[in-house]
Amino acid sequence: MNKNFLPGRMGFINSLLVLILLFVAVATAIADDEQHERVVNSELPRGFGLASDYVADQKIDGAPAVIFADNFEDGELGEKWDETNNQGGNVLKFVDQSSETALLGRRSLKVTATLGENTGGGFTKWFESSDRLFIRFYTKFDPECDYVHHFATLRANKSLQGSDRWSGFGGAGNLPEGDERFSTAIEPSGNWGQWQPPGRWNFYSYWHTMQASPDGKYWGNGFRSESQPNIDRNQWICVEMMIKHNTPCKIDGEQAYWIDGELGGHWRDINWRTSPTLFANAFTLESYITDLWTKQKSNVVYFDNVVIAKEYIGPAKSK
């Protein structure tokens, strides 16, 4: 038996797999661009929003439009959240980053995902929804942070009770039912290793009229701006996402995102749901990695100043 045959064959198979994945990603992105309108002259707000009335987000949870807020300044890990994923107790911790910016308080959340030991971790919060939702948080990628697989995900579940509160979780590769679930995530995309880690911002979305991939399965469709810079590491970034629920069975849903108060992309004509009782009502904030593209052993991401609201939030205001 030729001892060099198996490694050579495996190398060929791995290369072929990468090409297939690239084809799937490009085909899905093209199909998605054809289906939904990217708003060129959007009238959505920019710059400061409701957060401008609260120095460094202090007491912002008292604003009438705010559904949930956590600046991590008090309490134990995950105390204000409903689910905590802290594998082995070694992934999540509070650290002091206040010397870097006046926009943050004394404590920030540090997430350390270690390849070969865990996949990272984070928090999930269920909440009473609204026709239009805005979610804003601050994040920073460590200088050595590699690609991140999942990041900040908004999910629609059948209800907030019993097993129905989990209907929006899982289901990768399957087409959702219009009264069962949909989800959208703002996250870095490495474009299958073509962009410098951690990549560039994009939406990764699942819903009942999404486009199938060439393999016939349903992997998340991507929404991204055509031209944008790579994400800078080692600096705090204000990320905000918006979703507008569609009128059931009508194509009038929307989503948008902002980076440091600048509108990064706005899409409409999305048919998120068929049921009037299906709402986006769970938010997961995490750094999740796999070994498909991530090669760095330790991958650190920081989070702070999380706000969920019914209106545009905008960047935090310094003193």
Short mmCIF file of C-alpha atoms in Angstrom, two decimals:
data_model
loop_
_atom_site.label_atom_id
_atom_site.label_comp_id
_atom_site.label_asym_id
_atom_site.label_seq_id
_atom_site.Cartn_x
_atom_site.Cartn_y
_atom_site.Cartn_z
CA MET A 1 0.00 0.00 0.00
CA ASN A 2 1.25 3.47 -0.89
CA LYS A 3 1.62 5.29 2.45
CA ASN A 4 1.36 8.67 0.70
CA PHE A 5 -1.96 7.84 -0.93
CA LEU A 6 -4.26 8.44 2.03
CA PRO A 7 -2.88 11.87 3.07
CA GLY A 8 -2.88 13.00 -0.54
CA ARG A 9 -6.41 11.82 -1.05
CA MET A 10 -7.57 13.48 2.16
CA GLY A 11 -5.94 16.74 1.07
CA PHE A 12 -7.81 16.56 -2.24
CA ILE A 13 -11.10 15.82 -0.44
CA ASN A 14 -10.60 18.74 1.95
CA SER A 15 -9.84 21.08 -0.96
CA LEU A 16 -12.93 19.83 -2.78
CA LEU A 17 -15.04 20.37 0.35
CA VAL A 18 -13.84 23.98 0.63
CA LEU A 19 -14.74 24.61 -3.03
CA ILE A 20 -18.20 23.14 -2.48
CA LEU A 21 -18.74 25.30 0.60
CA LEU A 22 -17.61 28.37 -1.33
CA PHE A 23 -20.06 27.55 -4.12
CA VAL A 24 -22.89 27.08 -1.61
CA ALA A 25 -22.12 30.38 0.10
CA VAL A 26 -21.87 32.39 -3.12
CA ALA A 27 -24.97 30.81 -4.65
CA THR A 28 -26.99 31.45 -1.51
CA ALA A 29 -25.82 35.07 -1.27
CA ILE A 30 -26.65 35.71 -4.94
CA ALA A 31 -30.12 34.17 -4.56
CA ASP A 32 -30.78 36.24 -1.47
CA ASP A 33 -29.68 39.48 -3.13
CA GLU A 34 -32.13 38.80 -5.93
CA GLN A 35 -35.02 38.24 -3.54
CA HIS A 36 -34.78 41.22 -1.20
CA GLU A 37 -34.38 44.92 -1.69
CA ARG A 38 -31.42 46.65 -0.12
CA VAL A 39 -32.56 50.18 0.67
CA VAL A 40 -30.17 52.66 -0.91
CA ASN A 41 -31.56 55.91 0.46
CA SER A 42 -32.76 54.67 3.83
CA GLU A 43 -34.59 57.04 6.14
CA LEU A 44 -33.61 55.10 9.26
CA PRO A 45 -31.92 57.21 11.97
CA ARG A 46 -28.17 57.51 12.37
CA GLY A 47 -25.84 58.79 15.05
CA PHE A 48 -27.15 59.22 18.58
CA GLY A 49 -30.51 57.82 19.68
CA LEU A 50 -32.27 57.27 22.99
CA ALA A 51 -28.96 56.38 24.71
CA SER A 52 -27.82 60.00 24.37
CA ASP A 53 -29.98 60.85 27.40
CA TYR A 54 -27.99 58.48 29.64
CA VAL A 55 -24.31 58.91 30.41
CA ALA A 56 -22.52 55.63 29.68
CA ASP A 57 -25.96 53.89 29.70
CA GLN A 58 -26.43 54.54 33.42
CA LYS A 59 -30.11 53.99 34.34
CA ILE A 60 -31.04 53.42 30.69
CA ASP A 61 -33.16 50.46 31.78
CA GLY A 62 -35.67 53.02 33.09
CA ALA A 63 -36.36 54.47 29.64
CA PRO A 64 -39.96 53.76 28.51
CA ALA A 65 -38.79 52.24 25.21
CA VAL A 66 -36.23 49.90 26.78
CA ILE A 67 -37.20 46.24 27.17
CA PHE A 68 -33.95 44.96 28.68
CA ALA A 69 -30.53 46.35 29.54
CA ASP A 70 -27.37 44.98 31.13
CA ASN A 71 -24.13 46.95 31.49
CA PHE A 72 -22.61 44.16 33.64
CA GLU A 73 -21.89 46.58 36.48
CA ASP A 74 -23.52 44.53 39.22
CA GLY A 75 -24.69 41.02 40.00
CA GLU A 76 -23.25 37.61 39.29
CA LEU A 77 -22.54 36.21 35.83
CA GLY A 78 -25.80 35.88 33.95
CA GLU A 79 -27.94 37.18 36.82
CA LYS A 80 -30.10 39.34 34.51
CA TRP A 81 -30.26 36.68 31.78
CA ASP A 82 -32.28 33.45 31.56
CA GLU A 83 -29.66 31.01 30.29
CA THR A 84 -25.89 30.96 30.80
CA ASN A 85 -23.49 28.88 28.73
CA ASN A 86 -20.18 28.81 30.61
CA GLN A 87 -18.55 25.48 29.79
CA GLY A 88 -16.49 24.25 32.72
CA GLY A 89 -16.82 27.65 34.36
CA ASN A 90 -13.81 28.79 32.34
CA VAL A 91 -15.36 30.73 29.44
CA LEU A 92 -17.09 33.76 30.97
CA LYS A 93 -15.73 36.28 33.43
CA PHE A 94 -16.02 39.96 34.32
CA VAL A 95 -12.99 42.17 33.69
CA ASP A 96 -12.21 45.87 34.07
CA GLN A 97 -11.92 47.69 30.71
CA SER A 98 -12.89 51.13 31.98
CA SER A 99 -9.46 52.62 31.28
CA GLU A 100 -10.01 52.18 27.53
CA THR A 101 -13.16 54.26 27.10
CA ALA A 102 -15.46 56.50 29.13
CA LEU A 103 -18.45 54.84 27.47
CA LEU A 104 -18.09 51.73 29.61
CA GLY A 105 -18.37 51.21 33.33
CA ARG A 106 -16.10 49.24 35.63
CA ARG A 107 -16.98 45.75 34.36
CA SER A 108 -17.17 44.17 30.90
CA LEU A 109 -17.86 40.58 29.90
CA LYS A 110 -14.88 38.59 28.64
CA VAL A 111 -15.59 35.43 26.60
CA THR A 112 -12.66 33.08 26.04
CA ALA A 113 -13.30 30.33 23.50
CA THR A 114 -10.51 27.74 23.54
CA LEU A 115 -10.15 25.45 20.55
CA GLY A 116 -10.07 21.79 21.58
CA GLU A 117 -11.49 22.53 25.05
CA ASN A 118 -14.80 24.32 24.46
CA THR A 119 -16.79 26.15 21.79
CA GLY A 120 -17.13 29.39 23.74
CA GLY A 121 -20.23 30.61 25.53
CA GLY A 122 -22.56 33.45 26.40
CA PHE A 123 -26.06 34.38 27.59
CA THR A 124 -29.66 34.13 26.35
CA LYS A 125 -32.56 36.40 27.30
CA TRP A 126 -36.27 35.84 26.57
CA PHE A 127 -38.47 38.95 26.56
CA GLU A 128 -41.82 40.42 25.58
CA SER A 129 -41.42 41.52 21.98
CA SER A 130 -42.50 44.49 19.88
CA ASP A 131 -43.42 45.08 16.23
CA ARG A 132 -40.02 46.69 15.73
CA LEU A 133 -36.98 45.73 17.81
CA PHE A 134 -33.57 47.30 18.24
CA ILE A 135 -30.66 45.52 19.93
CA ARG A 136 -27.42 47.34 20.65
CA PHE A 137 -24.22 46.16 22.32
CA TYR A 138 -20.53 46.98 22.45
CA THR A 139 -17.90 44.44 21.50
CA LYS A 140 -14.13 44.16 21.13
CA PHE A 141 -12.09 41.41 19.48
CA ASP A 142 -8.74 40.53 21.02
CA PRO A 143 -5.76 41.24 18.70
CA GLU A 144 -5.26 37.49 18.22
CA CYS A 145 -8.94 36.56 17.85
CA ASP A 146 -9.63 34.29 14.88
CA TYR A 147 -12.91 33.66 13.03
CA VAL A 148 -16.12 33.42 15.12
CA HIS A 149 -18.87 31.06 14.00
CA HIS A 150 -21.89 32.47 15.90
CA PHE A 151 -22.20 35.81 17.66
CA ALA A 152 -25.42 37.74 18.38
CA THR A 153 -28.67 35.98 17.41
CA LEU A 154 -32.30 37.11 17.64
CA ARG A 155 -34.80 34.23 17.51
CA ALA A 156 -38.56 34.02 17.17
CA ASN A 157 -40.24 31.34 19.31
CA LYS A 158 -43.89 30.29 19.43
CA SER A 159 -44.26 31.70 22.94
CA LEU A 160 -42.39 32.40 26.16
CA GLN A 161 -43.85 29.35 27.91
CA GLY A 162 -42.88 25.67 28.13
CA SER A 163 -41.36 23.92 25.15
CA ASP A 164 -42.66 26.62 22.78
CA ARG A 165 -40.00 29.01 24.06
CA TRP A 166 -37.41 26.75 22.36
CA SER A 167 -39.09 26.45 18.93
CA GLY A 168 -36.65 28.98 17.45
CA PHE A 169 -33.54 27.09 18.51
CA GLY A 170 -31.85 24.48 16.34
CA GLY A 171 -33.10 23.37 12.94
CA ALA A 172 -29.96 24.18 10.94
CA GLY A 173 -30.32 22.85 7.40
CA ASN A 174 -34.12 22.69 7.60
CA LEU A 175 -36.66 25.15 6.22
CA PRO A 176 -38.59 26.74 9.12
CA GLU A 177 -42.37 26.72 9.21
CA GLY A 178 -43.87 30.20 9.04
CA ASP A 179 -45.62 29.76 12.39
CA GLU A 180 -42.72 27.96 14.08
CA ARG A 181 -39.54 30.04 14.01
CA PHE A 182 -37.27 32.51 12.29
CA SER A 183 -33.95 33.99 13.31
CA THR A 184 -31.39 36.55 12.29
CA ALA A 185 -27.86 37.07 13.59
CA ILE A 186 -25.47 39.97 13.26
CA GLU A 187 -22.02 38.43 13.13
CA PRO A 188 -18.59 38.61 11.52
CA SER A 189 -18.30 36.72 8.24
CA GLY A 190 -14.89 35.52 7.12
CA ASN A 191 -16.26 34.80 3.62
CA TRP A 192 -14.88 31.27 3.85
CA GLY A 193 -11.42 32.42 4.85
CA GLN A 194 -11.09 35.14 2.21
CA TRP A 195 -11.26 38.08 4.63
CA GLN A 196 -8.89 38.79 7.49
CA PRO A 197 -10.23 37.52 10.86
CA PRO A 198 -12.65 38.15 12.36
CA GLY A 199 -14.11 39.23 8.98
CA ARG A 200 -16.83 41.71 8.00
CA TRP A 201 -20.32 42.33 9.39
CA ASN A 202 -23.30 40.53 7.94
CA PHE A 203 -26.74 39.13 8.78
CA TYR A 204 -27.16 35.35 8.84
CA SER A 205 -30.91 34.64 8.68
CA TYR A 206 -33.39 31.75 8.66
CA TRP A 207 -37.08 32.14 7.73
CA HIS A 208 -39.82 30.21 5.93
CA THR A 209 -39.25 31.70 2.43
CA MET A 210 -35.45 31.65 2.53
CA GLN A 211 -33.45 30.34 -0.42
CA ALA A 212 -32.23 26.75 -0.48
CA SER A 213 -28.55 25.97 -0.96
CA PRO A 214 -27.37 23.92 -3.96
CA ASP A 215 -27.36 20.81 -1.77
CA GLY A 216 -31.12 21.20 -1.31
CA LYS A 217 -30.82 22.05 2.38
CA TYR A 218 -31.49 25.35 4.09
CA TRP A 219 -28.45 27.03 5.58
CA GLY A 220 -28.73 30.63 6.69
CA ASN A 221 -29.03 33.24 3.94
CA GLY A 222 -26.57 36.13 4.12
CA PHE A 223 -27.27 39.86 3.99
CA ARG A 224 -24.21 42.06 3.69
CA SER A 225 -23.18 45.40 2.25
CA GLU A 226 -21.13 45.10 -0.91
CA SER A 227 -18.32 47.35 0.26
CA GLN A 228 -17.18 47.57 3.86
CA PRO A 229 -13.85 47.35 5.67
CA ASN A 230 -12.60 44.42 7.67
CA ILE A 231 -13.54 44.54 11.35
CA ASP A 232 -10.81 46.14 13.44
CA ARG A 233 -9.53 44.10 16.34
CA ASN A 234 -8.49 45.53 19.71
CA GLN A 235 -10.99 48.39 19.69
CA TRP A 236 -14.51 48.79 21.07
CA ILE A 237 -17.25 48.76 18.45
CA CYS A 238 -20.90 49.78 18.88
CA VAL A 239 -23.12 47.27 17.04
CA GLU A 240 -26.88 47.72 16.64
CA MET A 241 -29.41 45.62 14.77
CA MET A 242 -33.08 46.21 13.95
CA ILE A 243 -35.88 43.91 12.85
CA LYS A 244 -39.39 44.88 11.77
CA HIS A 245 -41.90 42.04 11.89
CA ASN A 246 -43.86 41.62 8.71
CA THR A 247 -47.63 41.64 8.57
CA PRO A 248 -48.38 37.88 8.55
CA CYS A 249 -48.24 36.50 5.00
CA LYS A 250 -47.21 39.90 3.59
CA ILE A 251 -43.75 40.78 2.37
CA ASP A 252 -43.17 43.93 4.41
CA GLY A 253 -40.60 42.86 7.01
CA GLU A 254 -37.24 44.57 7.40
CA GLN A 255 -33.84 44.34 9.03
CA ALA A 256 -30.90 46.73 9.38
CA TYR A 257 -27.66 47.18 11.27
CA TRP A 258 -25.45 50.04 12.40
CA ILE A 259 -21.75 50.16 13.28
CA ASP A 260 -20.75 53.01 15.60
CA GLY A 261 -23.96 54.81 14.72
CA GLU A 262 -23.44 54.56 10.96
CA LEU A 263 -26.01 52.58 9.00
CA GLY A 264 -24.27 49.52 7.56
CA GLY A 265 -27.20 48.00 5.67
CA HIS A 266 -31.00 48.08 5.45
CA TRP A 267 -33.12 45.41 3.75
CA ARG A 268 -36.88 45.14 3.32
CA ASP A 269 -39.51 42.94 1.62
CA ILE A 270 -38.88 40.05 4.01
CA ASN A 271 -41.69 37.60 4.82
CA TRP A 272 -40.49 36.59 8.31
CA ARG A 273 -43.67 34.82 9.49
CA THR A 274 -47.19 33.63 8.68
CA SER A 275 -48.59 33.75 12.23
CA PRO A 276 -49.51 36.96 14.13
CA THR A 277 -48.41 35.30 17.39
CA LEU A 278 -44.85 34.52 16.25
CA PHE A 279 -42.45 37.20 17.48
CA ALA A 280 -38.71 37.57 17.86
CA ASN A 281 -38.44 37.10 21.62
CA ALA A 282 -35.05 35.60 22.52
CA PHE A 283 -31.60 37.12 22.16
CA THR A 284 -28.36 35.17 22.49
CA LEU A 285 -25.08 37.03 22.98
CA GLU A 286 -22.13 34.71 22.57
CA SER A 287 -18.80 33.94 20.99
CA TYR A 288 -19.03 30.46 19.48
CA ILE A 289 -16.20 28.85 17.52
CA THR A 290 -15.56 25.65 15.55
CA ASP A 291 -12.38 24.24 14.06
CA LEU A 292 -13.61 24.54 10.44
CA TRP A 293 -11.94 27.94 9.98
CA THR A 294 -10.74 28.89 13.46
CA LYS A 295 -7.11 27.87 13.96
CA GLN A 296 -6.07 30.14 16.84
CA LYS A 297 -6.09 28.22 20.15
CA SER A 298 -7.47 30.98 22.39
CA ASN A 299 -10.05 33.42 21.03
CA VAL A 300 -11.15 36.30 23.24
CA VAL A 301 -14.13 38.61 22.66
CA TYR A 302 -15.44 41.30 25.03
CA PHE A 303 -19.04 42.56 25.37
CA ASP A 304 -20.67 45.43 27.23
CA ASN A 305 -23.67 47.81 27.40
CA VAL A 306 -26.40 45.54 26.01
CA VAL A 307 -29.77 47.19 25.33
CA ILE A 308 -32.98 45.83 23.77
CA ALA A 309 -35.53 48.52 22.91
CA LYS A 310 -38.55 49.49 20.82
CA GLU A 311 -36.74 52.41 19.17
CA TYR A 312 -33.32 53.30 17.85
CA ILE A 313 -30.72 53.27 20.63
CA GLY A 314 -27.51 54.59 19.11
CA PRO A 315 -24.03 54.80 20.67
CA ALA A 316 -23.54 55.43 24.38
CA LYS A 317 -22.82 58.98 25.48
CA SER A 318 -19.65 59.82 27.42
CA LYS A 319 -19.55 62.27 30.30
#
